[in-house]
DNA sequence: CTGAAAGCGCTAACAC
DNA sequence: GTGTTAGCGCTTTCAG
């Protein structure tokens, strides 16, 4: 036999090559390599050897064409550079890998159109399922379409109306009530809140203050839900809400958060406490406080939604509402994979617990 | 007949369905939809209409089987939850999307075996190319194999020996020399360094101190390279290196960094400055300093490799060596895509600039 | 310009 | 157990 040590094989070896090398049919070679059907042990070994020799790598594309499964899950997050999504992605990736799935990652930047494109791309690539943190609670046609066409969708961190799908959520309204309640309990009566509120603005959140019925929680994005919790906490404590203390950035931009915070701190009647509803808002607001030389908690108590490592690095440590983000990612992936295995089970909404970690940044107002 | 409100899983429309609907052959339908070959405008419209009506979605798997391209790039990073990789991933994702590529993300956790598996998975999925931050500078057979079998590899943040591939790097040795030089210039003579050093330990870095020839930079992982810079800076300043001040964690574990830092701070002759070589080490070391009530820069000057947002939140702000991480990700993706378009160009090593940002955490020793 | 037919690499029926 | 034969959905010759 003509020996060529390692032929710079341009074309990758296919199962047919392996079959020929092993002297069996391609079907048998497939069975031996793919662990399906029956193959005599002796032959299995021979095929394996041949595959090894030829440096054979199965082509999952071809396999997927037949089986209809790609063993890939698609993830649409807002921004992987945000630690919240980064942790979640790690949770998703760990579970996915454990169960033999790959993960395709896309960023939506909170843009419904981009999200729609991303979902379309994932569908074309025939992902088995999609985990998405929707950019909108109402414009969700693309998600419904995916779900209906047989690609299950798991909602991450954000619920939507009119779509029956698995979801991994936290009780943002309740958590926010807890966080703001903590400040009210301490005696604060003027509490600022810095939030994105893009969607809530459309919903005229001003109506929530007072006697109007509470909006459907499922229609609210996290920032809106946390504002609702803020309002509910005030109502429960019988403390009136001053709309001047509610500041929306309109986007997840730390600098906008910084500016809104500067504005509110410069009010004639400034707040005695501030509540930031996610890590981006916290970033900007904390920066603003530093710029203005605000003393915490002397001048201002500070509560952040979303705990970050650095919150124990600063003096005083920051009181934070901690979410199990990595766990949320894991659960999302587990729910999706469970659904892939048994499509008929009822869609579920998993609510994970949050914790208020009281640290030094909150104290009674002076 | 039993009415099913939402047909659970109607078969997705194929190009044949569209062709029949439009009254043309599937070849023509393909040409109309896929923007290749010639189609009369009138027909193209008719086909598009039919596709629209049927909710047709091209199956990229089938397309890829023929074209041999998946428009997907694989990324193997150590840990997406680490802000360094998260930012890089964002850069990669942005460029990839712009150029019509999807991204499959996997974590290696600095484990060569896991990395090998990940690369194997990506190869099976027929990714067009791979961006990898190798877990080892020497065990790189799987990378060489990928490259040789026609899947280009771009090295991210870490060079390797014996593999000709595109690479996006920073000059870790030089940057470290700058950072440590800054401390030496301030008059520090006992500077601790906290680094991972798992690979460097194998290389017996103790030999680098003194007159031994410098090791080949390409063999060094970032933590080793930064230690080398530390040693070189000392040599240039004529300051002897005390091995007791060099602490390796052996893994990217903030708690290990915390412990190594506590140890070094409790030395009979403690350091007057500390240099942490990446954000994980910084995290643990800073924590240790807080625990021990160390005053910065009074008791200890602090320099961190890798700038983080919170470094301007703490008092004093931390002097940091800043890397253009997002940019590095973008460049990596650009290099890969360029190679996919023109495979014959010479592999290049792109070195991006780093900057030392001097802040309040460094001062002359007392 | 359009259609018929031949596959891409693999698995799933079906024979033997 | 194993081989033969169809395809999966699409692009690509190659005629016409």
XYZ file of C-alpha atoms (C1' of nucleotides) in Angstrom:
764
model
C 0.000 0.000 0.000
C 1.249 3.451 -0.838
C 2.126 4.991 2.437
C 1.509 8.675 2.906
C 2.209 9.532 6.540
C -0.257 12.332 6.959
C -1.766 13.209 3.632
C -2.647 16.891 3.634
C -6.177 15.713 2.994
C -7.883 18.698 1.434
C -11.313 17.158 1.584
C -12.358 16.069 5.023
C -12.976 12.375 5.395
C -16.611 11.370 5.138
C -18.378 8.367 6.468
C -18.096 6.790 3.031
C -14.322 7.042 3.201
C -14.331 5.426 6.599
C -16.650 2.687 5.372
C -14.435 1.900 2.425
C -11.335 1.908 4.594
C -13.005 -0.488 7.038
C -14.516 -2.603 4.296
C -18.128 -2.144 5.355
C -21.117 -0.241 4.064
C -21.581 3.376 4.921
C -24.708 2.481 6.862
C -22.740 0.183 9.109
C -20.014 2.720 9.521
C -22.657 5.243 10.517
C -24.108 2.853 13.035
C -20.712 2.128 14.515
C -19.742 5.754 14.794
C -23.099 7.228 15.655
C -24.067 4.781 18.367
C -27.397 3.842 16.871
C -28.676 0.522 15.560
C -26.742 -2.705 15.971
C -23.170 -3.392 15.009
C -20.991 -6.336 15.876
C -18.389 -5.265 18.406
C -15.572 -6.466 16.205
C -16.785 -4.356 13.307
C -17.389 -1.390 15.505
C -13.752 -1.497 16.495
C -12.588 -1.825 12.922
C -14.667 1.161 11.899
C -13.444 3.210 14.810
C -9.899 2.414 13.863
C -10.505 3.462 10.275
C -12.156 6.681 11.413
C -9.213 7.394 13.648
C -6.740 6.762 10.854
C -8.515 9.058 8.496
C -9.056 11.754 11.092
C -12.761 11.488 10.529
C -15.012 14.122 12.085
C -18.748 13.674 11.777
C -20.494 16.490 9.973
C -23.258 17.623 12.284
C -24.865 19.591 9.502
C -25.633 16.452 7.570
C -26.779 14.697 10.689
C -29.028 17.575 11.638
C -30.614 17.651 8.215
C -31.985 14.210 8.858
C -32.654 14.166 12.550
C -34.126 17.644 12.541
C -32.145 18.504 15.629
C -29.010 20.614 15.759
C -28.220 20.277 19.454
C -27.843 23.995 19.512
C -29.733 26.575 21.482
C -29.949 30.203 20.540
C -29.657 32.975 23.065
C -30.813 36.540 22.502
C -29.706 38.864 25.265
C -29.572 42.623 25.381
C -25.831 43.001 25.870
C -23.303 40.335 26.762
C -20.928 43.018 28.056
C -23.402 43.718 30.849
C -22.416 41.538 33.836
C -26.026 40.538 34.280
C -26.198 38.888 30.877
C -22.646 37.631 31.087
C -23.433 35.659 34.246
C -26.676 34.403 32.826
C -24.890 33.295 29.687
C -22.399 31.392 31.750
C -25.241 29.543 33.467
C -26.876 28.770 30.161
C -23.615 27.642 28.635
C -22.747 25.347 31.507
C -26.044 23.520 31.401
C -26.059 23.419 27.640
C -22.626 21.896 27.473
C -23.469 19.354 30.144
C -26.396 18.180 28.047
C -24.543 18.207 24.773
C -25.793 21.482 23.370
C -23.910 24.336 21.808
C -25.011 27.937 22.241
C -25.322 30.656 19.633
C -25.208 34.080 21.212
C -26.650 37.302 19.851
C -27.126 40.778 21.300
C -30.297 42.764 20.725
C -29.281 46.036 22.371
C -32.877 46.313 23.563
C -33.968 46.856 19.987
C -37.044 44.948 18.885
C -36.015 45.009 15.243
C -32.569 43.626 15.991
C -34.150 41.026 18.198
C -36.467 39.993 15.396
C -33.524 39.673 13.031
C -31.623 37.646 15.580
C -34.526 35.278 16.068
C -34.841 34.916 12.306
C -31.166 34.061 12.036
C -31.466 31.463 14.781
C -34.492 29.944 13.088
C -32.635 29.685 9.794
C -29.823 27.978 11.593
C -32.420 25.543 12.890
C -31.622 25.943 16.553
C -33.589 23.530 18.707
C -34.825 26.279 20.989
C -34.347 29.903 21.936
C -33.735 31.681 25.212
C -34.611 35.319 24.892
C -34.684 38.349 27.106
C -37.274 40.252 25.094
C -36.718 43.898 24.246
C -40.425 44.526 24.471
C -43.283 42.984 26.417
C -45.778 43.610 23.681
C -44.056 43.445 20.299
C -43.457 39.752 20.355
C -44.761 38.475 17.050
C -41.394 37.032 16.138
C -41.332 35.054 19.359
C -44.831 33.736 18.861
C -43.930 32.765 15.326
C -40.899 30.858 16.497
C -42.890 29.056 19.152
C -45.693 28.185 16.765
C -43.380 26.920 14.085
C -42.020 24.424 16.572
C -38.991 26.131 18.070
C -39.651 26.465 21.775
C -38.931 29.772 23.421
C -37.927 30.398 27.018
C -38.338 33.933 28.316
C -35.485 35.177 30.432
C -35.910 37.869 33.066
C -38.841 39.454 31.243
C -42.374 38.294 30.828
C -44.534 39.156 27.858
C -48.257 39.298 27.298
C -50.086 36.896 25.073
C -47.380 34.298 24.666
C -47.570 31.006 26.443
C -43.989 30.026 26.977
C -41.675 28.879 29.701
C -40.180 31.747 31.623
C -37.535 32.345 34.261
C -38.326 35.430 36.211
C -37.863 37.193 39.478
C -40.573 39.111 41.269
C -39.306 42.541 40.365
C -42.315 44.296 41.802
C -42.041 42.523 45.127
C -38.265 42.848 45.317
C -38.496 46.525 44.602
C -41.191 46.865 47.264
C -38.800 45.235 49.709
C -35.897 47.471 48.770
C -37.905 50.667 48.901
C -39.743 49.457 51.991
C -36.369 49.179 53.695
C -35.754 52.856 53.002
C -39.242 53.853 54.115
C -38.805 51.845 57.301
C -35.651 53.779 58.017
C -37.740 56.920 57.888
C -37.000 58.186 54.392
C -39.796 60.202 52.863
C -38.096 61.528 49.755
C -36.669 58.610 47.813
C -35.384 59.085 44.288
C -35.576 56.278 41.758
C -33.387 56.047 38.671
C -34.700 53.692 36.029
C -34.719 53.129 32.312
C -38.498 53.283 31.882
C -38.517 53.481 28.087
C -41.505 51.177 27.825
C -43.133 52.503 30.981
C -43.110 55.961 29.506
C -45.393 54.702 26.761
C -47.663 53.385 29.450
C -47.962 56.675 31.226
C -46.763 55.441 34.539
C -47.890 58.671 36.146
C -51.329 57.145 36.267
C -50.058 54.442 38.573
C -49.652 56.975 41.286
C -52.897 57.371 43.138
C -55.950 55.264 42.881
C -55.683 53.886 39.345
C -55.680 50.100 39.147
C -52.252 48.556 38.970
C -51.148 47.621 35.466
C -50.785 44.007 34.446
C -47.378 42.997 35.719
C -46.713 40.936 32.620
C -46.798 44.048 30.502
C -43.996 45.615 32.465
C -40.347 45.459 31.637
C -38.040 45.199 34.656
C -37.564 48.928 35.092
C -41.309 49.533 34.966
C -41.997 46.718 37.387
C -39.465 48.117 39.800
C -41.046 51.526 39.572
C -44.391 49.935 40.327
C -42.876 48.287 43.397
C -41.551 51.659 44.443
C -45.000 53.172 44.131
C -46.659 50.267 45.928
C -44.196 50.518 48.796
C -45.011 54.176 49.161
C -48.726 53.471 49.081
C -48.371 50.779 51.723
C -46.463 53.176 53.945
C -48.917 55.975 53.307
C -46.150 58.129 51.919
C -47.024 60.290 48.921
C -44.921 59.874 45.798
C -43.268 62.969 44.412
C -43.031 62.521 40.629
C -40.021 64.840 40.593
C -38.049 62.081 42.256
C -38.806 59.585 39.509
C -36.244 59.805 36.766
C -36.240 57.792 33.572
C -33.200 57.569 31.314
C -34.994 56.095 28.327
C -32.067 53.795 27.640
C -29.512 51.627 29.364
C -26.878 54.314 29.365
C -24.829 54.908 32.511
C -24.174 58.473 31.521
C -27.870 59.216 31.206
C -28.290 57.707 34.648
C -25.519 59.927 35.902
C -27.219 63.021 34.496
C -30.650 62.142 35.830
C -29.062 61.596 39.215
C -27.261 64.920 39.157
C -30.561 66.600 38.349
C -32.421 64.991 41.158
C -29.667 65.683 43.661
C -29.744 69.358 42.734
C -33.436 69.714 43.408
C -34.466 72.378 45.887
C -35.816 69.611 47.997
C -33.319 66.847 47.289
C -34.022 63.218 48.142
C -32.626 61.645 51.278
C -32.301 58.274 49.579
C -31.869 56.885 46.103
C -32.875 53.582 44.543
C -31.256 52.448 41.317
C -33.072 49.654 39.553
C -30.278 47.827 37.715
C -26.514 47.748 37.463
C -26.327 50.263 34.633
C -28.360 52.808 36.576
C -26.306 52.090 39.665
C -23.126 52.756 37.778
C -24.186 56.176 36.603
C -25.867 57.183 39.831
C -22.920 56.200 41.974
C -20.647 58.180 39.715
C -22.887 61.212 40.110
C -22.810 60.883 43.884
C -19.031 60.778 43.853
C -18.826 63.801 41.592
C -21.037 65.813 43.888
C -19.145 64.723 46.951
C -22.294 63.271 48.488
C -21.679 61.439 51.735
C -23.324 58.044 51.961
C -25.315 57.342 54.039
C -24.952 60.692 55.791
C -26.367 62.834 53.014
C -28.028 60.088 51.054
C -28.920 56.454 51.535
C -28.221 54.260 48.518
C -29.939 51.019 47.497
C -29.046 49.222 44.313
C -30.996 46.545 42.491
C -28.469 43.898 41.416
C -25.493 43.100 43.611
C -21.997 43.534 42.185
C -18.626 42.518 43.546
C -17.374 46.071 43.916
C -20.199 46.973 46.266
C -18.154 45.620 49.138
C -15.058 47.447 47.903
C -16.439 50.923 48.376
C -16.929 52.677 51.678
C -19.559 52.247 52.916
C -20.571 48.940 51.333
C -23.698 49.272 49.279
C -27.042 47.802 50.232
C -28.176 45.745 47.294
C -30.957 43.570 46.086
C -29.269 40.408 44.911
C -30.599 38.246 42.099
C -29.405 34.685 41.423
C -28.344 35.531 37.899
C -26.145 32.545 37.152
C -28.848 30.284 38.530
C -31.437 31.995 36.382
C -29.352 31.182 33.341
C -29.041 27.577 34.396
C -32.754 27.246 35.019
C -33.569 28.808 31.661
C -31.397 26.273 29.874
C -32.816 23.431 31.928
C -36.370 24.436 31.156
C -35.606 24.655 27.476
C -33.895 21.302 27.335
C -36.676 19.683 29.312
C -39.166 21.020 26.799
C -37.092 19.721 23.910
C -37.238 16.287 25.469
C -40.929 16.414 26.333
C -42.702 19.044 24.279
C -46.129 18.394 25.713
C -45.586 19.482 29.313
C -47.401 22.629 30.344
C -45.317 25.784 30.021
C -44.175 27.005 33.407
C -43.102 30.302 34.883
C -40.268 29.834 37.358
C -39.898 32.639 39.865
C -36.498 32.715 41.553
C -35.921 34.365 44.896
C -34.100 37.610 45.421
C -32.535 38.857 48.642
C -32.035 42.290 50.061
C -28.520 42.524 51.441
C -28.442 45.375 53.896
C -25.044 47.006 54.090
C -23.683 50.332 55.190
C -25.111 52.593 52.519
C -28.525 52.814 54.125
C -29.342 54.560 57.371
C -32.004 56.770 58.834
C -32.199 60.223 57.250
C -30.705 63.049 59.246
C -63.310 16.410 12.626
C -61.422 17.433 15.705
C -60.466 21.051 15.381
C -56.944 21.897 16.457
C -56.817 25.637 17.122
C -53.100 25.962 16.598
C -51.629 23.269 14.428
C -48.853 22.169 16.743
C -46.139 21.643 14.233
C -46.973 22.253 10.638
C -43.990 21.309 8.545
C -41.951 24.315 7.673
C -42.286 25.430 4.089
C -39.438 24.385 1.852
C -38.225 25.860 -1.335
C -40.159 23.203 -3.207
C -43.374 24.389 -1.619
C -42.595 27.936 -2.606
C -41.734 26.839 -6.131
C -45.015 24.974 -6.523
C -46.963 27.904 -5.132
C -45.260 30.258 -7.564
C -45.527 27.824 -10.451
C -41.807 27.624 -11.119
C -39.100 25.046 -10.614
C -37.346 24.759 -7.313
C -34.130 25.822 -8.995
C -35.675 29.083 -10.078
C -37.236 29.615 -6.702
C -33.833 29.098 -5.154
C -32.266 31.608 -7.497
C -34.952 34.156 -6.761
C -34.707 33.779 -3.033
C -31.008 33.209 -2.715
C -29.817 36.049 -4.900
C -27.685 33.922 -7.165
C -27.962 33.191 -10.861
C -30.388 34.988 -13.113
C -34.110 35.339 -12.637
C -36.541 37.545 -14.478
C -37.643 40.366 -12.187
C -41.283 39.476 -12.652
C -40.668 35.906 -11.557
C -38.514 36.976 -8.698
C -41.411 39.008 -7.371
C -43.831 36.151 -7.801
C -41.544 33.809 -5.906
C -40.998 36.318 -3.149
C -44.719 36.705 -2.785
C -45.201 32.963 -2.555
C -42.421 32.686 0.016
C -44.005 35.425 2.050
C -47.413 33.759 1.915
C -46.044 30.448 3.060
C -43.877 31.980 5.759
C -40.859 30.426 4.114
C -37.574 30.482 6.005
C -34.485 29.237 4.242
C -32.783 26.326 5.943
C -29.188 27.362 6.378
C -28.196 23.809 7.185
C -29.084 22.650 3.716
C -27.443 25.672 2.186
C -24.295 25.130 4.191
C -24.084 21.504 3.155
C -23.612 22.634 -0.384
C -21.704 25.841 -0.077
C -19.425 24.512 2.608
C -19.830 27.694 4.588
C -21.987 28.138 7.664
C -21.481 31.869 8.233
C -20.756 31.019 11.795
C -17.654 31.619 13.836
C -16.786 29.692 16.944
C -15.390 31.362 20.027
C -13.564 29.554 22.794
C -12.938 31.781 25.784
C -11.978 30.914 29.314
C -15.039 32.309 31.065
C -17.720 34.559 29.644
C -18.632 35.686 33.159
C -15.253 37.374 33.391
C -15.700 40.991 32.218
C -12.596 40.667 30.099
C -14.086 37.933 27.961
C -17.536 39.458 28.098
C -16.279 42.668 26.519
C -14.214 40.802 23.981
C -17.226 38.709 23.083
C -19.251 41.817 22.543
C -16.629 43.105 20.125
C -16.544 39.817 18.289
C -20.323 39.614 18.155
C -20.719 43.133 16.815
C -18.317 42.612 13.947
C -19.657 39.162 13.230
C -23.200 40.377 13.005
C -22.222 43.288 10.806
C -20.665 40.873 8.350
C -23.474 38.351 8.490
C -21.923 35.824 10.832
C -23.377 34.148 13.873
C -21.239 33.261 16.869
C -21.120 30.045 18.842
C -19.708 30.602 22.297
C -18.004 28.072 24.532
C -16.118 28.331 27.809
C -12.937 26.380 28.415
C -12.344 27.292 32.061
C -8.633 27.304 31.257
C -8.771 23.566 30.785
C -6.949 22.210 27.743
C -9.124 19.119 27.577
C -12.317 21.147 27.647
C -10.853 23.441 25.058
C -10.073 20.490 22.827
C -13.606 19.227 23.161
C -14.969 22.658 22.394
C -12.861 22.924 19.267
C -14.012 19.478 18.222
C -17.613 20.479 18.669
C -17.108 23.619 16.618
C -15.431 21.624 13.876
C -18.321 19.185 13.753
C -20.672 22.083 13.476
C -18.568 23.213 10.533
C -17.884 26.716 11.775
C -16.043 28.789 9.222
C -13.364 29.804 11.696
C -12.451 29.848 15.346
C -11.359 32.553 17.740
C -9.660 31.029 20.738
C -7.987 32.228 23.860
C -5.850 29.140 24.382
C -5.640 27.519 27.792
C -2.060 26.522 27.095
C 0.740 27.931 25.007
C 2.180 24.556 24.246
C -0.588 21.961 24.130
C -2.140 23.186 20.955
C -2.486 20.111 18.777
C -6.205 20.579 18.483
C -5.678 24.112 17.211
C -3.097 23.036 14.688
C -5.411 20.293 13.527
C -8.246 22.730 13.030
C -6.034 25.106 11.105
C -4.602 22.363 8.923
C -7.957 20.882 8.125
C -9.001 24.216 6.726
C -10.706 25.993 9.599
C -8.713 29.133 10.287
C -7.870 29.969 13.864
C -7.318 33.390 15.383
C -5.525 33.518 18.703
C -6.980 35.933 21.200
C -4.936 37.517 23.974
C -2.516 34.596 24.096
C 0.175 33.532 21.726
C 1.312 29.966 21.267
C 4.469 28.367 19.993
C 4.652 26.454 16.770
C 1.375 27.533 15.272
C 1.269 30.008 12.461
C -2.020 31.769 12.902
C -3.453 35.238 13.111
C -3.319 36.648 16.593
C -4.592 39.660 18.514
C -2.342 40.413 21.409
C -1.102 43.060 23.739
C 2.465 43.441 24.838
C 1.962 42.020 28.300
C 5.657 42.050 29.099
C 6.090 45.658 28.113
C 2.879 46.796 29.773
C 3.856 45.081 32.957
C 7.276 46.686 32.776
C 5.554 50.054 32.516
C 3.237 49.380 35.447
C 5.982 48.081 37.707
C 8.370 50.748 36.452
C 5.878 53.322 37.658
C 6.109 51.861 41.161
C 9.876 51.653 41.031
C 10.061 55.248 39.868
C 8.031 56.268 42.883
C 10.737 54.703 45.002
C 9.185 51.351 45.847
C 11.701 48.604 46.465
C 9.444 45.867 47.775
C 6.684 45.266 45.269
C 4.431 42.234 45.577
C 2.930 40.623 42.488
C -0.170 38.450 42.550
C -0.586 36.289 39.475
C -2.042 33.004 38.335
C 1.226 31.502 37.081
C -0.040 27.961 36.625
C 1.900 27.512 33.404
C 4.841 29.594 34.578
C 5.259 27.300 37.527
C 5.978 24.484 35.099
C 8.585 26.678 33.528
C 10.367 27.345 36.765
C 10.127 31.051 36.586
C 12.603 31.327 39.451
C 15.301 30.911 36.866
C 14.244 34.123 35.195
C 15.540 36.054 38.136
C 19.181 36.731 37.647
C 21.219 36.241 34.582
C 19.370 33.433 32.835
C 18.256 34.263 29.308
C 14.701 35.497 29.049
C 12.226 32.830 28.002
C 10.546 32.981 24.626
C 7.665 35.377 25.113
C 5.415 33.266 22.925
C 5.596 30.447 25.411
C 4.222 32.610 28.159
C 0.619 32.899 29.178
C -0.434 36.399 30.242
C 0.328 35.911 33.915
C 3.800 34.582 33.135
C 4.484 37.397 30.708
C 3.458 39.945 33.288
C 5.741 38.371 35.837
C 8.545 38.577 33.313
C 7.826 42.275 32.841
C 7.936 42.682 36.589
C 11.339 41.023 36.726
C 12.643 43.015 33.777
C 11.515 46.273 35.332
C 13.399 45.395 38.475
C 16.477 44.478 36.501
C 16.349 47.744 34.583
C 16.104 49.677 37.823
C 18.829 47.652 39.445
C 16.472 46.540 42.174
C 16.783 42.947 43.370
C 13.712 40.764 43.203
C 12.584 39.090 46.400
C 10.928 35.794 45.447
C 8.869 35.966 48.633
C 6.923 38.803 47.057
C 5.942 36.736 44.031
C 2.740 34.857 44.687
C 1.052 32.470 42.301
C -2.518 31.307 42.779
C -2.366 28.447 40.303
C -5.872 29.256 39.089
C -8.147 32.146 38.275
C -9.767 32.163 41.675
C -10.305 35.465 43.475
C -10.264 33.768 46.817
C -6.872 32.246 46.161
C -5.690 35.713 45.188
C -7.122 37.024 48.423
C -5.234 34.414 50.435
C -1.933 34.926 48.652
C -2.316 38.633 49.261
C -3.030 38.178 52.949
C 0.094 36.058 53.201
C 2.306 38.562 51.529
C 0.914 41.453 53.545
C 1.675 39.577 56.770
C 5.316 39.070 55.902
C 7.846 40.339 58.416
C 9.025 42.662 55.736
C 5.793 43.454 53.952
C 5.711 45.042 50.508
C 5.130 48.755 50.060
C 3.312 48.194 46.785
C 1.312 45.498 45.086
C 0.757 44.676 41.430
C -2.151 42.461 40.411
C -1.916 41.091 36.910
C -5.560 40.669 35.906
C -9.032 41.509 37.110
C -9.510 38.263 39.024
C -6.306 38.797 40.985
C -7.247 42.407 41.560
C -10.573 41.377 42.951
C -9.091 39.067 45.555
C -6.189 41.299 46.418
C -8.324 44.358 46.912
C -10.611 42.382 49.163
C -7.624 41.285 51.242
C -6.452 44.873 51.589
C -9.877 45.922 52.818
C -9.997 43.080 55.285
C -6.669 44.019 56.747
C -7.590 47.670 56.908
C -4.642 48.608 54.740
C -4.562 52.272 53.802
C -3.938 52.957 50.140
C -1.637 54.481 49.139
C -0.399 55.293 52.647
C 0.478 51.761 53.651
C 0.517 50.255 50.206
C 0.472 51.428 46.616
C -1.820 49.461 44.354
C -1.537 48.914 40.593
C -3.956 46.708 38.713
C -3.611 45.221 35.267
C -6.989 45.655 33.526
C -9.084 48.708 34.214
C -12.598 48.252 35.602
C -15.400 50.727 36.076
C -15.415 50.445 39.852
C -11.812 51.574 40.082
C -13.007 55.157 40.031
C -15.698 54.387 42.590
C -13.333 53.499 45.396
C -11.249 55.940 47.388
C -8.571 56.455 46.266
C -9.148 55.619 42.596
C -6.988 52.768 41.465
C -4.070 53.110 39.116
C -4.654 50.641 36.326
C -3.201 49.347 33.125
C -5.998 49.602 30.609
C -6.398 47.227 27.682
C -8.670 47.903 24.710
C -10.634 44.727 25.275
C -13.694 45.454 23.172
C -11.424 46.580 20.375
C -9.379 43.403 20.679
C -12.536 41.409 20.159
C -13.458 43.441 17.127
C -10.014 43.069 15.615
C -10.026 39.329 16.215
C -13.298 38.973 14.349
C -12.095 41.235 11.571
C -8.912 39.254 11.117
C -10.830 36.023 10.978
C -13.352 37.282 8.478
C -10.616 38.747 6.335
C -8.907 35.384 6.274
C -12.128 33.653 5.324
C -12.413 35.974 2.364
C -8.782 35.692 1.317
C -7.184 32.593 2.792
C -3.800 33.135 1.223
C -2.723 36.323 3.010
C 0.143 35.942 5.433
C -0.945 35.360 9.031
C -0.439 38.466 11.117
C 0.030 39.248 14.778
C -1.755 42.414 15.742
C -0.427 44.080 18.875
C -2.849 46.573 20.429
C -1.735 49.364 22.702
C -2.270 49.471 26.424
C -2.206 52.538 28.657
C -1.196 53.052 32.233
C -3.802 55.239 33.915
C -2.200 56.741 36.980
C -4.720 57.423 39.708
C -4.627 57.922 43.447
C -3.654 54.437 44.574
C 0.028 54.906 43.840
C 2.376 57.201 45.702
C 5.890 57.207 47.058
C 6.451 54.750 49.902
C 6.551 56.253 53.362
C -33.225 33.042 -18.366
C -35.376 28.515 -16.684
C -35.857 23.494 -15.604
C -34.190 18.738 -14.735
C -31.230 16.248 -12.295
C -27.299 15.374 -9.485
C -25.618 15.474 -5.308
C -23.590 17.677 -0.160
C -22.873 13.731 4.220
C -25.558 11.520 6.806
C -29.480 8.496 8.919
C -33.762 5.753 8.526
C -36.435 2.327 6.376
C -36.423 -1.752 4.493
C -34.641 -5.939 2.869
C -31.681 -9.926 3.366
C -26.382 -7.635 12.083
C -25.486 -5.690 7.698
C -26.215 -3.703 3.086
C -29.189 -1.139 -0.189
C -31.757 2.576 -1.099
C -34.041 6.773 -0.276
C -34.109 11.006 0.858
C -33.312 15.805 4.377
C -33.516 21.084 1.625
C -30.804 23.293 -0.858
C -27.381 24.862 -4.767
C -25.186 23.762 -8.909
C -24.042 21.872 -13.230
C -25.822 21.333 -17.651
C -29.212 21.405 -21.155
C -32.543 23.850 -23.526
